[in-house]
Amino acid sequence: MTTPTAPDLKCSGVCKNFGPVQAVADISFEIPSGTFFSILGPSGCGKTTLMRMIAGFEEPSAGDIFIKGRSVLNVPPNRRNVKMVFQHLALFPMMNVFENIAYGLRCIGTDRDEIARKVQDVLNRVALPDVGEREIHQLSGGQKQRIAIARCMVLDPDVLLLDEPLGALDLKLREAMKIELKLLQNQFDTTFVYITHDQSEALVMSDRVAVMNDGRFEQIGTPQELYHRPQTAFVAGFVGDSNRWSGKVTGTRGAEVTLETEGGTVVRSRPGDGTKVATGDAVELFVRPEFIELVHRTPRQKRTGLSGKVDNLLFNGANSRALVRLATGDLVEVDVTLTGGTDDVKPGEEVSLSWSTKNAVCFPARAAS
Amino acid sequence: MVNQERRLLPGAGSVMKHRDARRLSLILLFMPLALWIVLLILLPHIGMGILSLREKIGPRQYEFGLANYIAFFQEPIYWHIMARTAVISLLVTVLALIVGFPVSYYIAKIAGPRTRGAMFMFCLIPLWVSDLIRAFGWILLLRETGVISGILQWTGLASAPVELLYNDAAVVVGLVYTVMLFMIVPLTSTLDGMDDAMIEAGYNLGGNGLTVLRRIIIPYAMPGIVSGSIIVFMLTAGSYLTPVLLGGKYSSWFTQTIYDQFITRYNWESGAAFGFLLLFFTSFVVWIGLKLSGQSLSSTVARS
Ligand SMILES: Nc1ncnc2c1ncn2[C@@H]1O[C@H](COP(=O)(O)OP(=O)(O)OP(=O)(O)O)[C@@H](O)[C@H]1O
Ligand SMILES: [Mg+2]
């Protein structure tokens, strides 16, 4: 039976093959109650397939899925208490807003007064109390979004699945909806499983994020963990911006690794969590632009950092970047503050770059990449 | 509209000239259609309309009046044939819908792209041969010495030759077969435009197969259903060859009555009036259908 501590959603060893293509390969995870859980991965990595298996539209080739501690493998989609917000929302155009939301309640045989009350209640909660009589095409993109969520939430699901629901919206609205979704999740206090290929969506909204690649989960953790303590080269490269170089280990001392990039720059770094590198290994090095300190170089000043020359400035307000060409030819992206004052860096200027060893992470290079 | 554009583009002389040229080419483009409508649809109907309003009061003596129409209402046999035609046509429409809907659903939603093309082809092939040949095909199958009768005797299900022709069932079967494509094409195109996610959402929100069909698929396909039904009903009610060949002389199809008036009795005036009555009556049935299904003609025609 259901135990009070059972996670809302649990997958163990779930696989899915489409003929020779393995879309989802051996995925296991648990989501505790009330979590905003994101699955982040590039296009075609199997996110939708995983979600469709949870919703019951695809049968896993292997493994088991538990909702509230109960296996749902033999439960048809309409009997699973997992609701889904589709990528293009799939609101029913032939029904008005009220009917769209009432559809699910009608299916479970709720009586009329109860339906009217519940629909109004959920409309209030998504802050659209007066749209019940509107047709779907009379709503704005963001309103449709909220109705699609309301249509699921009125059924009080154990888990709400969202498949890139912001994909169809324009940039401004997407930013606004990010915050709104997070607030809605707080308010409904339901487990949300959110699929996206946009790392900023995943980082901003989620309590926990799973990074998916090629049908597998690379790492599951809080956004901070993924960002600061990536466990694989893929995570380090995919989550957030990073400078990325290939190189070879020239020496190790304790937890510190000295390596030489292909361009010939010698850098000290630390191996990523749970990985081991030895002298002579091919590695990939990741350094985030915001961890690099950029100093104007005065002649004759002796510095420990790498010297280089500013190639270009990419001005973008608070997110401005400088592109620095090192003496060895490697190009480095560095976050800079451009205040408009006289001590801003300028293209052509000689600078020196430095970062602390703990912010330079290296991983053994994979044969494939 | 044009005035507004002019205001937006003041003094653009060359633009104006350009636009005139565009308008001319547009007119030329629509010329064949316009000619077709005027010469082949409008003119004959006007001619028939005038003809149907001529009363014969003596040899070669005519007067303007409604006598031809009144004659129809005074003779119950005409009435019965008209009602019979309408009822059987409705039956054919419903059967075509019942058979066509699953086929369309399969073509639009389940079949892969290659099967889809093949199935469309199979629906189309019967249209490549003429009405006449198709009807004779059915006759070959259904007549006393035909294929089905032969099989029944061979398997021992029947002891003597069975006549399957010359009854209403044969007419209905033949008509359903003839008009099927006109039901399948609009239905398939409406269902094709339906996002699969909508059906999945229907299940996801707790609906079973029946609920999804009744609350989501059918309402969505309604414009296609209505326009397919209109076409099928009109084609059936106006068909001549199939009912005559499969139903025999006494199949009592209204087009046969019209044919009789024109050819056998050489009473063109009354034939024209009957033709118009058929048109009015079927239009009336279609109008009721549209009202009942809550669709408008323009919306259904535009959707399919
Ligand atoms: N029905 C199917 N038949 C065969 N292959 C499929 C099928 N559905 C998905 N695939 C394959 O499985 C892989 C994963 O697909 P999936 O739709 O899950 O990707 P995704 O992560 O959702 O990508 P996106 O971000 O672009 O939506 C892809 O390589 C895809 O081609
Ligand atoms: Mg997807």
XYZ file of C-alpha atoms and ligand atoms in Angstrom:
705
model
C 0.000 0.000 0.000
C 0.911 3.621 -0.210
C 3.237 4.639 2.538
C 3.267 8.270 3.655
C 6.914 8.570 2.672
C 6.509 7.161 -0.839
C 7.888 9.559 -3.430
C 5.330 11.076 -5.791
C 7.132 9.676 -8.788
C 9.770 7.025 -9.055
C 11.357 5.459 -12.102
C 13.619 2.477 -11.867
C 15.691 1.296 -14.786
C 13.317 2.672 -17.397
C 14.351 2.015 -21.023
C 12.644 2.673 -24.304
C 13.739 1.402 -27.683
C 12.248 2.422 -30.987
C 13.559 -0.368 -33.143
C 17.317 0.084 -33.165
C 17.120 3.553 -31.580
C 17.450 3.643 -27.820
C 15.566 6.812 -26.907
C 15.696 6.314 -23.135
C 18.409 4.182 -21.562
C 18.158 2.925 -18.000
C 16.853 5.920 -16.119
C 16.220 5.774 -12.388
C 15.156 8.617 -10.147
C 12.801 9.578 -7.352
C 10.932 12.810 -6.890
C 9.783 13.670 -3.375
C 6.406 15.279 -2.871
C 6.008 18.944 -3.744
C 9.211 19.264 -5.749
C 9.709 21.318 -8.864
C 11.781 18.844 -10.833
C 13.234 19.715 -14.222
C 14.615 17.462 -16.881
C 17.112 19.414 -18.902
C 18.668 18.129 -22.074
C 19.403 18.942 -25.689
C 16.914 18.275 -28.448
C 16.382 14.602 -29.228
C 17.834 13.269 -25.981
C 14.621 11.451 -25.057
C 12.879 13.875 -22.714
C 9.492 13.684 -24.384
C 9.732 9.917 -24.642
C 10.385 9.654 -20.906
C 7.462 11.909 -20.142
C 5.137 10.017 -22.452
C 6.048 6.829 -20.630
C 5.185 8.437 -17.314
C 1.861 9.635 -18.740
C 1.198 6.192 -20.197
C 1.302 6.961 -23.905
C 4.336 4.756 -24.437
C 5.140 1.445 -22.853
C 8.669 1.204 -21.371
C 10.800 -1.503 -22.982
C 12.170 -2.282 -19.530
C 11.970 -0.926 -16.000
C 9.108 0.217 -13.822
C 7.363 3.478 -12.990
C 5.781 4.148 -9.605
C 3.369 6.916 -8.767
C 2.820 7.414 -5.052
C 4.582 4.101 -4.508
C 2.340 2.114 -6.840
C 3.479 0.645 -10.133
C 1.497 2.101 -13.017
C 2.795 -0.120 -15.796
C -0.569 -1.764 -16.306
C -2.623 1.347 -15.693
C -4.005 2.988 -18.879
C -3.275 6.709 -19.398
C -6.762 7.845 -18.423
C -6.520 6.090 -15.064
C -3.164 7.514 -14.005
C -3.335 10.503 -11.746
C -0.607 12.211 -13.746
C -1.690 15.181 -15.815
C 0.222 16.667 -18.677
C 0.588 20.135 -20.146
C 1.446 19.590 -23.792
C 4.029 21.527 -25.725
C 1.359 23.234 -27.808
C -1.046 23.041 -24.880
C -3.678 21.037 -26.801
C -6.566 23.053 -25.423
C -9.826 21.957 -27.061
C -10.754 24.681 -29.562
C -14.367 23.569 -29.831
C -15.008 24.179 -26.140
C -14.833 27.414 -24.203
C -12.535 27.901 -21.221
C -15.066 26.634 -18.717
C -15.757 23.490 -20.737
C -12.054 22.852 -21.204
C -11.501 22.859 -17.475
C -14.707 20.979 -16.736
C -13.868 18.211 -19.222
C -11.725 16.241 -16.777
C -14.236 16.667 -13.962
C -17.038 15.432 -16.233
C -14.953 12.378 -17.049
C -14.822 11.382 -13.393
C -18.513 12.093 -12.933
C -18.404 15.135 -10.690
C -21.846 16.700 -10.252
C -22.718 20.028 -11.812
C -22.577 22.335 -8.807
C -19.289 20.848 -7.753
C -17.890 21.346 -11.275
C -18.939 24.993 -11.349
C -17.395 25.575 -7.934
C -14.123 23.802 -8.696
C -13.671 25.468 -12.071
C -14.245 28.910 -10.594
C -11.873 28.092 -7.780
C -9.059 27.032 -10.089
C -9.656 30.037 -12.347
C -9.234 32.279 -9.308
C -6.036 30.508 -8.420
C -4.498 31.105 -11.834
C -5.650 34.718 -11.514
C -8.075 34.584 -14.452
C -11.424 34.670 -12.659
C -13.492 36.109 -15.526
C -12.489 34.151 -18.592
C -14.793 31.141 -18.141
C -17.099 32.061 -20.998
C -14.347 32.967 -23.440
C -13.406 30.880 -26.413
C -9.865 29.541 -26.526
C -8.845 31.742 -29.461
C -9.804 34.820 -27.464
C -7.009 34.227 -24.949
C -3.450 35.516 -25.102
C -0.517 33.114 -25.163
C 0.187 33.478 -21.467
C -3.470 33.078 -20.565
C -3.728 29.894 -22.616
C -0.737 28.628 -20.695
C -2.450 29.218 -17.400
C -5.700 27.653 -18.597
C -3.777 24.563 -19.702
C -2.301 24.317 -16.220
C -5.651 25.020 -14.586
C -7.268 22.278 -16.668
C -4.833 19.786 -15.142
C -4.719 21.192 -11.624
C -8.492 21.110 -11.195
C -8.139 17.319 -11.122
C -5.691 17.505 -8.226
C -3.020 15.290 -9.840
C -0.205 13.575 -7.977
C 2.253 14.796 -10.572
C 1.960 17.476 -13.240
C 4.087 16.948 -16.325
C 5.010 19.961 -18.447
C 6.637 19.359 -21.827
C 8.426 22.555 -22.838
C 5.235 24.548 -22.346
C 7.038 27.852 -22.836
C 8.550 26.847 -26.151
C 5.871 28.540 -28.226
C 5.978 31.866 -26.384
C 8.077 34.874 -27.240
C 11.084 35.790 -25.150
C 9.526 38.471 -22.920
C 6.521 36.364 -22.085
C 8.740 33.383 -21.449
C 10.682 35.305 -18.824
C 7.458 36.358 -17.120
C 5.971 32.862 -17.273
C 9.073 31.342 -15.674
C 8.417 33.223 -12.477
C 4.706 32.652 -12.735
C 5.093 28.893 -13.115
C 7.279 28.763 -10.032
C 4.690 30.726 -8.069
C 1.879 28.500 -9.332
C 3.801 25.438 -8.268
C 4.287 26.906 -4.805
C 0.623 27.701 -4.600
C -0.678 24.304 -5.713
C 2.074 22.513 -3.826
C 2.045 19.710 -6.380
C 5.034 17.909 -7.835
C 5.892 19.441 -11.189
C 8.062 17.622 -13.685
C 9.210 20.191 -16.164
C 10.924 19.356 -19.427
C 13.085 21.896 -21.135
C 16.163 22.334 -23.270
C 16.620 25.859 -21.943
C 19.042 25.762 -19.037
C 18.019 29.122 -17.662
C 14.402 27.921 -17.315
C 15.599 24.862 -15.451
C 17.961 26.770 -13.165
C 15.527 29.546 -12.294
C 12.484 27.447 -11.491
C 13.603 24.108 -10.196
C 14.260 22.625 -6.802
C 16.076 19.788 -8.513
C 17.291 19.335 -12.045
C 18.220 16.195 -13.939
C 20.533 16.758 -16.860
C 19.777 14.308 -19.629
C 21.939 13.389 -22.573
C 21.512 10.680 -25.148
C 18.797 8.891 -23.209
C 20.632 8.908 -19.883
C 20.659 11.103 -16.802
C 24.116 12.583 -16.436
C 23.517 14.147 -13.038
C 20.648 14.972 -10.711
C 21.016 17.781 -8.236
C 20.004 21.238 -7.160
C 20.686 24.000 -9.691
C 23.623 25.153 -7.529
C 25.159 21.705 -7.443
C 24.900 21.319 -11.180
C 26.364 24.713 -11.760
C 29.201 24.622 -9.291
C 29.919 20.930 -8.944
C 29.259 19.288 -12.299
C 30.068 15.592 -12.352
C 30.532 15.099 -16.057
C 31.983 17.071 -18.912
C 28.546 17.195 -20.513
C 26.975 18.852 -17.475
C 29.838 21.309 -17.139
C 29.441 22.285 -20.774
C 25.654 22.271 -20.969
C 24.694 24.042 -17.749
C 25.710 27.659 -17.826
C 28.369 29.195 -20.039
C 31.878 27.914 -19.899
C 35.190 28.345 -21.604
C 36.118 24.903 -22.819
C 39.510 23.645 -23.872
C 40.872 20.240 -24.717
C 44.257 19.389 -23.315
C 46.599 16.852 -21.813
C 47.520 16.335 -18.172
C 51.159 17.122 -17.553
C 51.257 16.480 -13.824
C 49.159 15.956 -10.702
C 49.867 17.138 -7.197
C 47.328 16.114 -4.563
C 43.950 17.302 -5.782
C 45.539 19.670 -8.241
C 46.063 18.868 -11.884
C 48.369 20.714 -14.188
C 47.468 20.478 -17.843
C 48.451 21.916 -21.133
C 45.767 22.910 -23.613
C 46.023 22.141 -27.298
C 47.027 25.737 -27.837
C 49.851 25.335 -25.354
C 48.512 27.274 -22.374
C 49.510 25.706 -19.079
C 46.721 25.763 -16.510
C 46.181 24.411 -13.031
C 42.783 22.905 -12.272
C 40.940 20.361 -10.182
C 39.392 17.147 -11.485
C 35.605 17.094 -11.526
C 33.767 15.385 -8.653
C 34.130 11.655 -8.798
C 36.533 11.616 -11.707
C 40.185 10.668 -11.716
C 42.819 11.777 -14.150
C 46.430 10.700 -14.474
C 49.432 12.221 -16.176
C 49.159 11.904 -19.938
C 45.349 11.657 -20.023
C 43.405 13.680 -22.531
C 41.084 15.991 -20.625
C 38.584 18.748 -21.150
C 38.878 21.881 -19.078
C 35.969 24.154 -18.151
C 36.252 27.629 -16.672
C 33.216 29.874 -16.285
C 33.551 33.427 -17.576
C 32.438 34.946 -14.273
C 35.205 33.218 -12.296
C 37.961 34.736 -14.353
C 39.535 37.842 -12.985
C 40.702 40.326 -15.554
C 43.404 42.835 -14.640
C 44.883 45.604 -16.766
C 48.508 44.798 -17.215
C 50.961 47.532 -16.513
C 54.384 47.043 -18.067
C 56.997 45.388 -15.866
C 54.389 44.332 -13.350
C 54.968 40.723 -12.419
C 51.761 38.674 -12.391
C 50.953 35.076 -11.928
C 48.065 35.018 -14.403
C 47.953 34.375 -18.108
C 48.670 37.307 -20.288
C 46.638 38.196 -23.312
C 45.128 40.923 -25.362
C 41.468 42.011 -25.556
C 40.227 40.980 -28.985
C 36.691 42.199 -28.741
C 34.107 43.514 -26.338
C 30.578 42.082 -26.435
C 28.495 44.735 -24.726
C 25.276 43.475 -23.173
C 24.655 45.666 -20.124
C 25.321 43.733 -16.966
C 26.239 40.598 -18.934
C 29.030 42.116 -20.994
C 31.880 39.905 -22.084
C 35.406 40.438 -23.192
C 37.051 38.092 -25.673
C 40.681 37.772 -24.709
C 43.274 36.193 -26.999
C 45.980 34.577 -24.921
C 49.611 34.717 -25.949
C 49.278 31.044 -26.912
C 46.399 31.769 -29.253
C 43.564 30.348 -27.109
C 40.485 32.539 -26.918
C 38.907 33.170 -23.494
C 35.528 34.663 -22.665
C 35.597 36.780 -19.533
C 32.731 38.542 -17.776
C 33.534 42.218 -17.341
C 31.769 45.170 -15.814
C 31.515 48.025 -18.225
C 30.530 51.132 -16.365
C 31.211 53.536 -19.180
C 34.045 55.058 -17.151
C 37.670 55.476 -18.186
C 38.994 52.335 -16.520
C 36.828 49.989 -18.612
C 38.765 47.491 -20.655
C 39.135 48.444 -24.284
C 39.793 46.310 -27.332
C 43.503 45.939 -27.956
C 44.459 46.350 -24.341
C 47.009 44.035 -22.717
C 45.422 42.209 -19.798
C 46.198 39.379 -17.514
C 43.717 36.689 -16.514
C 43.618 34.589 -13.408
C 41.244 32.253 -11.625
C 41.356 30.112 -8.581
C 42.181 26.458 -9.157
C 38.907 25.273 -7.663
C 36.967 27.066 -10.398
C 38.798 25.339 -13.217
C 37.367 21.843 -13.598
C 38.690 19.129 -15.849
C 37.162 15.865 -16.974
C 38.650 12.963 -18.860
C 37.848 13.545 -22.507
C 35.393 11.053 -23.917
C 36.348 9.208 -27.020
C 33.105 10.291 -28.643
C 33.443 14.032 -28.159
C -9.948 49.108 -48.424
C -8.470 50.434 -51.641
C -9.182 53.990 -50.575
C -7.329 53.438 -47.379
C -4.325 52.099 -49.236
C -4.341 55.138 -51.455
C -4.224 57.385 -48.485
C -1.335 55.444 -47.073
C 0.630 55.746 -50.295
C 0.038 59.293 -51.502
C 1.029 60.165 -55.037
C 2.410 56.792 -55.927
C 1.478 56.826 -59.607
C 3.582 53.901 -60.703
C 2.254 51.872 -57.825
C -1.249 52.595 -59.061
C -0.420 51.459 -62.582
C 1.153 48.355 -61.189
C -1.948 47.668 -59.204
C -4.176 48.083 -62.252
C -2.090 45.510 -64.056
C -2.421 43.197 -61.110
C -6.164 43.652 -61.072
C -6.394 42.907 -64.787
C -4.433 39.713 -64.420
C -6.651 38.752 -61.515
C -9.741 39.277 -63.653
C -8.253 37.205 -66.452
C -7.388 34.503 -63.966
C -10.953 34.276 -62.731
C -12.461 34.461 -66.209
C -12.750 30.698 -66.819
C -14.427 30.230 -63.462
C -16.816 33.088 -64.102
C -17.644 31.781 -67.576
C -18.195 28.330 -66.203
C -20.553 29.607 -63.540
C -22.494 31.851 -65.910
C -22.706 29.595 -68.963
C -23.069 26.194 -67.388
C -24.771 26.882 -64.100
C -26.570 30.199 -64.164
C -27.923 30.275 -67.719
C -29.366 26.736 -67.813
C -31.008 27.291 -64.462
C -32.561 30.548 -65.558
C -33.751 28.819 -68.712
C -35.200 25.949 -66.725
C -36.763 28.348 -64.270
C -38.584 30.155 -67.046
C -39.547 26.858 -68.624
C -40.948 25.531 -65.371
C -43.224 28.546 -65.041
C -44.908 27.995 -68.410
C -48.374 26.529 -68.185
C -49.630 24.510 -71.092
C -53.182 25.508 -71.766
C -53.543 23.950 -75.190
C -51.460 22.620 -78.055
C -48.585 25.079 -78.475
C -50.323 27.519 -76.182
C -48.603 28.578 -73.034
C -49.303 30.930 -70.169
C -47.225 32.134 -67.274
C -48.161 30.368 -64.022
C -47.409 27.900 -61.267
C -49.506 25.029 -62.580
C -46.534 22.692 -63.000
C -45.617 23.072 -59.356
C -49.199 22.743 -58.214
C -49.493 19.504 -60.198
C -46.713 18.012 -58.125
C -48.500 18.709 -54.862
C -51.781 17.409 -56.153
C -50.447 14.028 -57.156
C -49.493 11.965 -54.054
C -47.339 9.553 -56.048
C -44.840 12.321 -56.810
C -44.810 13.261 -53.186
C -44.108 9.734 -52.117
C -41.292 9.290 -54.576
C -39.715 12.526 -53.408
C -39.974 11.506 -49.735
C -38.645 8.049 -50.540
C -35.692 9.523 -52.397
C -34.947 11.796 -49.460
C -35.194 9.018 -46.863
C -32.991 6.616 -48.816
C -30.520 9.423 -49.526
C -30.357 10.185 -45.819
C -29.827 6.520 -45.098
C -27.023 6.409 -47.668
C -25.479 9.517 -46.098
C -25.574 8.013 -42.627
C -24.136 4.704 -43.848
C -21.397 6.503 -45.777
C -20.572 8.437 -42.611
C -20.524 5.307 -40.461
C -18.301 3.465 -42.916
C -16.240 6.501 -43.906
C -15.419 7.831 -40.457
C -13.265 4.923 -39.283
C -11.575 4.795 -42.684
C -10.806 8.530 -42.542
C -9.640 8.233 -38.966
C -7.349 5.411 -39.936
C -5.961 7.303 -42.913
C -5.468 10.568 -41.025
C -4.307 9.387 -37.623
C -3.100 5.812 -37.593
C -1.657 4.908 -40.985
C 1.924 5.722 -41.853
C 2.576 8.047 -44.779
C 2.917 5.201 -47.282
C -0.193 3.309 -46.263
C -2.021 6.597 -46.326
C -1.221 7.195 -49.995
C -2.146 3.641 -50.888
C -5.472 3.855 -49.071
C -6.385 7.109 -50.727
C -5.585 5.443 -54.018
C -7.919 2.562 -53.259
C -10.690 4.997 -52.492
C -10.025 6.808 -55.749
C -9.826 3.859 -58.113
C -13.615 3.327 -58.353
C -13.893 6.885 -59.658
C -11.651 6.121 -62.597
C -14.312 3.986 -64.233
C -17.611 5.474 -65.258
C -20.812 5.262 -63.274
C -22.174 2.873 -65.826
C -19.337 0.377 -65.579
C -19.457 0.507 -61.799
C -23.175 -0.215 -61.794
C -22.651 -3.125 -64.161
C -19.968 -4.374 -61.828
C -22.552 -4.528 -59.086
C -25.001 -6.190 -61.420
C -22.432 -8.888 -62.200
C -22.066 -9.515 -58.491
C -25.682 -9.349 -57.419
C -27.812 -10.784 -60.229
C -29.441 -14.191 -60.119
C -26.634 -15.762 -62.125
C -24.060 -13.496 -60.497
C -20.978 -14.123 -58.410
C -22.539 -13.895 -54.944
C -25.475 -16.066 -55.854
C -23.032 -18.579 -57.298
C -20.911 -18.618 -54.170
C -23.966 -19.060 -51.973
C -25.056 -22.064 -53.983
C -21.559 -23.512 -54.154
C -21.136 -23.354 -50.374
C -24.564 -24.802 -49.916
C -26.006 -21.768 -48.158
C -28.633 -21.458 -50.856
C -30.274 -24.221 -52.824
C -31.518 -22.146 -55.735
C -30.216 -19.014 -57.515
C -30.770 -15.905 -55.389
C -31.815 -12.603 -56.900
C -30.073 -9.818 -55.007
C -30.718 -7.091 -57.529
C -33.727 -4.821 -57.953
C -34.405 -4.036 -54.338
C -33.709 -1.054 -52.101
C -30.780 -2.732 -50.385
C -28.947 -3.107 -53.694
C -29.582 0.572 -54.460
C -28.318 1.634 -51.044
C -25.192 -0.511 -51.268
C -24.405 0.729 -54.768
C -24.928 4.358 -53.790
C -22.827 4.112 -50.617
C -20.053 2.619 -52.683
C -20.289 5.372 -55.285
C -20.290 8.315 -52.899
C -17.884 6.993 -50.285
C -14.925 9.004 -51.530
C -16.824 12.264 -51.181
C -17.305 11.488 -47.515
C -13.766 10.313 -46.918
C -11.916 13.255 -48.463
C -13.392 16.094 -46.360
C -13.371 13.950 -43.239
C -9.749 12.977 -43.683
C -8.652 16.525 -44.275
C -10.391 17.796 -41.132
C -9.057 14.943 -39.017
C -5.625 15.451 -40.512
C -5.611 19.007 -39.174
C -6.251 17.760 -35.665
C -3.243 17.749 -33.366
C -2.624 14.238 -32.000
C -1.849 15.871 -28.677
C -5.514 16.847 -28.451
C -6.563 13.197 -28.427
C -3.836 12.365 -25.936
C -4.937 15.268 -23.764
C -8.432 13.830 -23.874
C -7.170 10.546 -22.451
C -4.732 12.212 -20.078
C -7.503 14.220 -18.448
C -9.359 11.043 -17.643
C -11.552 10.358 -20.670
C -12.065 6.823 -21.937
C -12.167 5.936 -25.630
C -15.854 6.717 -25.949
C -15.599 10.072 -24.180
C -12.672 11.120 -26.339
C -14.564 10.144 -29.485
C -17.776 11.835 -28.412
C -16.432 14.966 -26.742
C -13.266 15.640 -28.713
C -12.861 13.854 -32.032
C -16.412 14.172 -33.340
C -16.886 17.831 -32.322
C -13.553 18.619 -33.892
C -14.441 16.765 -37.085
C -17.949 18.283 -37.229
C -17.214 20.669 -40.111
C -15.833 17.759 -42.130
C -18.765 15.537 -41.195
C -21.261 18.184 -42.216
C -19.614 19.105 -45.484
C -19.076 15.451 -46.404
C -22.698 14.715 -45.597
C -23.949 17.624 -47.664
C -21.975 16.527 -50.689
C -22.995 12.900 -50.299
C -26.655 13.729 -49.760
C -26.814 16.008 -52.778
C -24.996 13.517 -55.003
C -27.223 10.669 -53.891
C -30.495 12.509 -54.244
C -29.466 13.684 -57.684
C -28.052 10.373 -58.915
C -29.775 8.585 -61.734
C -27.818 5.665 -63.127
C -27.185 3.685 -59.944
C -30.795 3.628 -58.686
C -32.133 2.824 -62.132
C -29.670 0.045 -62.904
C -29.584 -1.556 -59.477
C -33.142 -0.811 -58.428
C -34.785 -1.646 -61.684
C -37.622 0.140 -63.404
C -39.672 0.542 -60.320
C -36.979 1.817 -57.998
C -39.045 5.039 -57.797
C -36.169 7.481 -57.620
C -37.151 11.076 -58.108
C -34.617 11.722 -60.865
C -36.334 8.920 -62.743
C -39.604 10.805 -62.492
C -37.907 13.882 -63.879
C -36.431 11.795 -66.682
C -39.873 10.427 -67.444
C -41.327 13.894 -67.719
C -38.613 15.046 -70.081
C -38.155 11.979 -72.265
C -41.160 9.711 -72.023
C -43.913 12.264 -71.717
C -42.039 15.013 -73.468
C -43.380 17.413 -70.887
C -40.381 19.674 -70.413
C -42.311 22.222 -68.414
C -43.263 19.806 -65.699
C -39.800 18.159 -65.836
C -38.164 21.534 -65.216
C -40.529 22.226 -62.342
C -39.742 18.832 -60.807
C -36.038 19.524 -61.172
C -36.434 22.729 -59.234
C -38.554 21.029 -56.625
C -35.813 18.462 -56.086
C -33.286 21.256 -55.726
C -35.447 23.147 -53.241
C -36.272 20.069 -51.274
C -32.701 18.807 -50.925
C -31.509 22.319 -50.071
C -34.178 22.425 -47.403
C -32.994 19.115 -45.950
C -29.396 20.396 -45.958
C -30.515 23.594 -44.261
C -32.224 21.603 -41.503
C -29.090 19.496 -41.136
C -26.936 22.584 -40.763
C -29.292 24.058 -38.188
C -29.369 20.830 -36.194
C -25.588 20.467 -36.174
C -25.064 24.131 -35.351
C -22.770 24.668 -38.331
C -22.901 27.303 -41.011
C -22.370 26.532 -44.666
C -19.456 28.909 -45.032
C -17.613 27.550 -41.995
C -17.943 23.919 -43.071
C -16.979 24.574 -46.657
C -14.010 26.678 -45.602
C -12.760 24.060 -43.175
C -12.752 21.091 -45.507
N 7.731 7.071 -32.264
C 9.051 7.058 -32.463
N 9.606 6.183 -33.325
C 10.932 6.150 -33.522
N 11.804 6.964 -32.933
C 11.334 7.867 -32.062
C 9.929 7.973 -31.789
N 9.754 8.963 -30.886
C 10.968 9.446 -30.622
N 11.921 8.802 -31.319
C 13.361 9.037 -31.251
O 13.739 9.017 -29.908
C 14.676 10.051 -29.627
C 14.180 10.926 -28.501
O 13.036 11.631 -28.903
P 12.279 12.625 -27.950
O 11.071 13.101 -28.660
O 12.062 11.987 -26.645
O 13.324 13.813 -27.824
P 13.227 15.137 -26.942
O 14.300 15.056 -25.929
O 11.848 15.339 -26.467
O 13.623 16.243 -28.010
P 13.019 17.719 -28.205
O 13.679 18.586 -27.187
O 13.462 18.059 -29.593
O 11.556 17.623 -28.059
C 14.889 10.797 -30.925
O 16.083 10.334 -31.501
C 13.708 10.408 -31.767
O 14.070 10.380 -33.120
Mg 10.275 16.808 -26.922
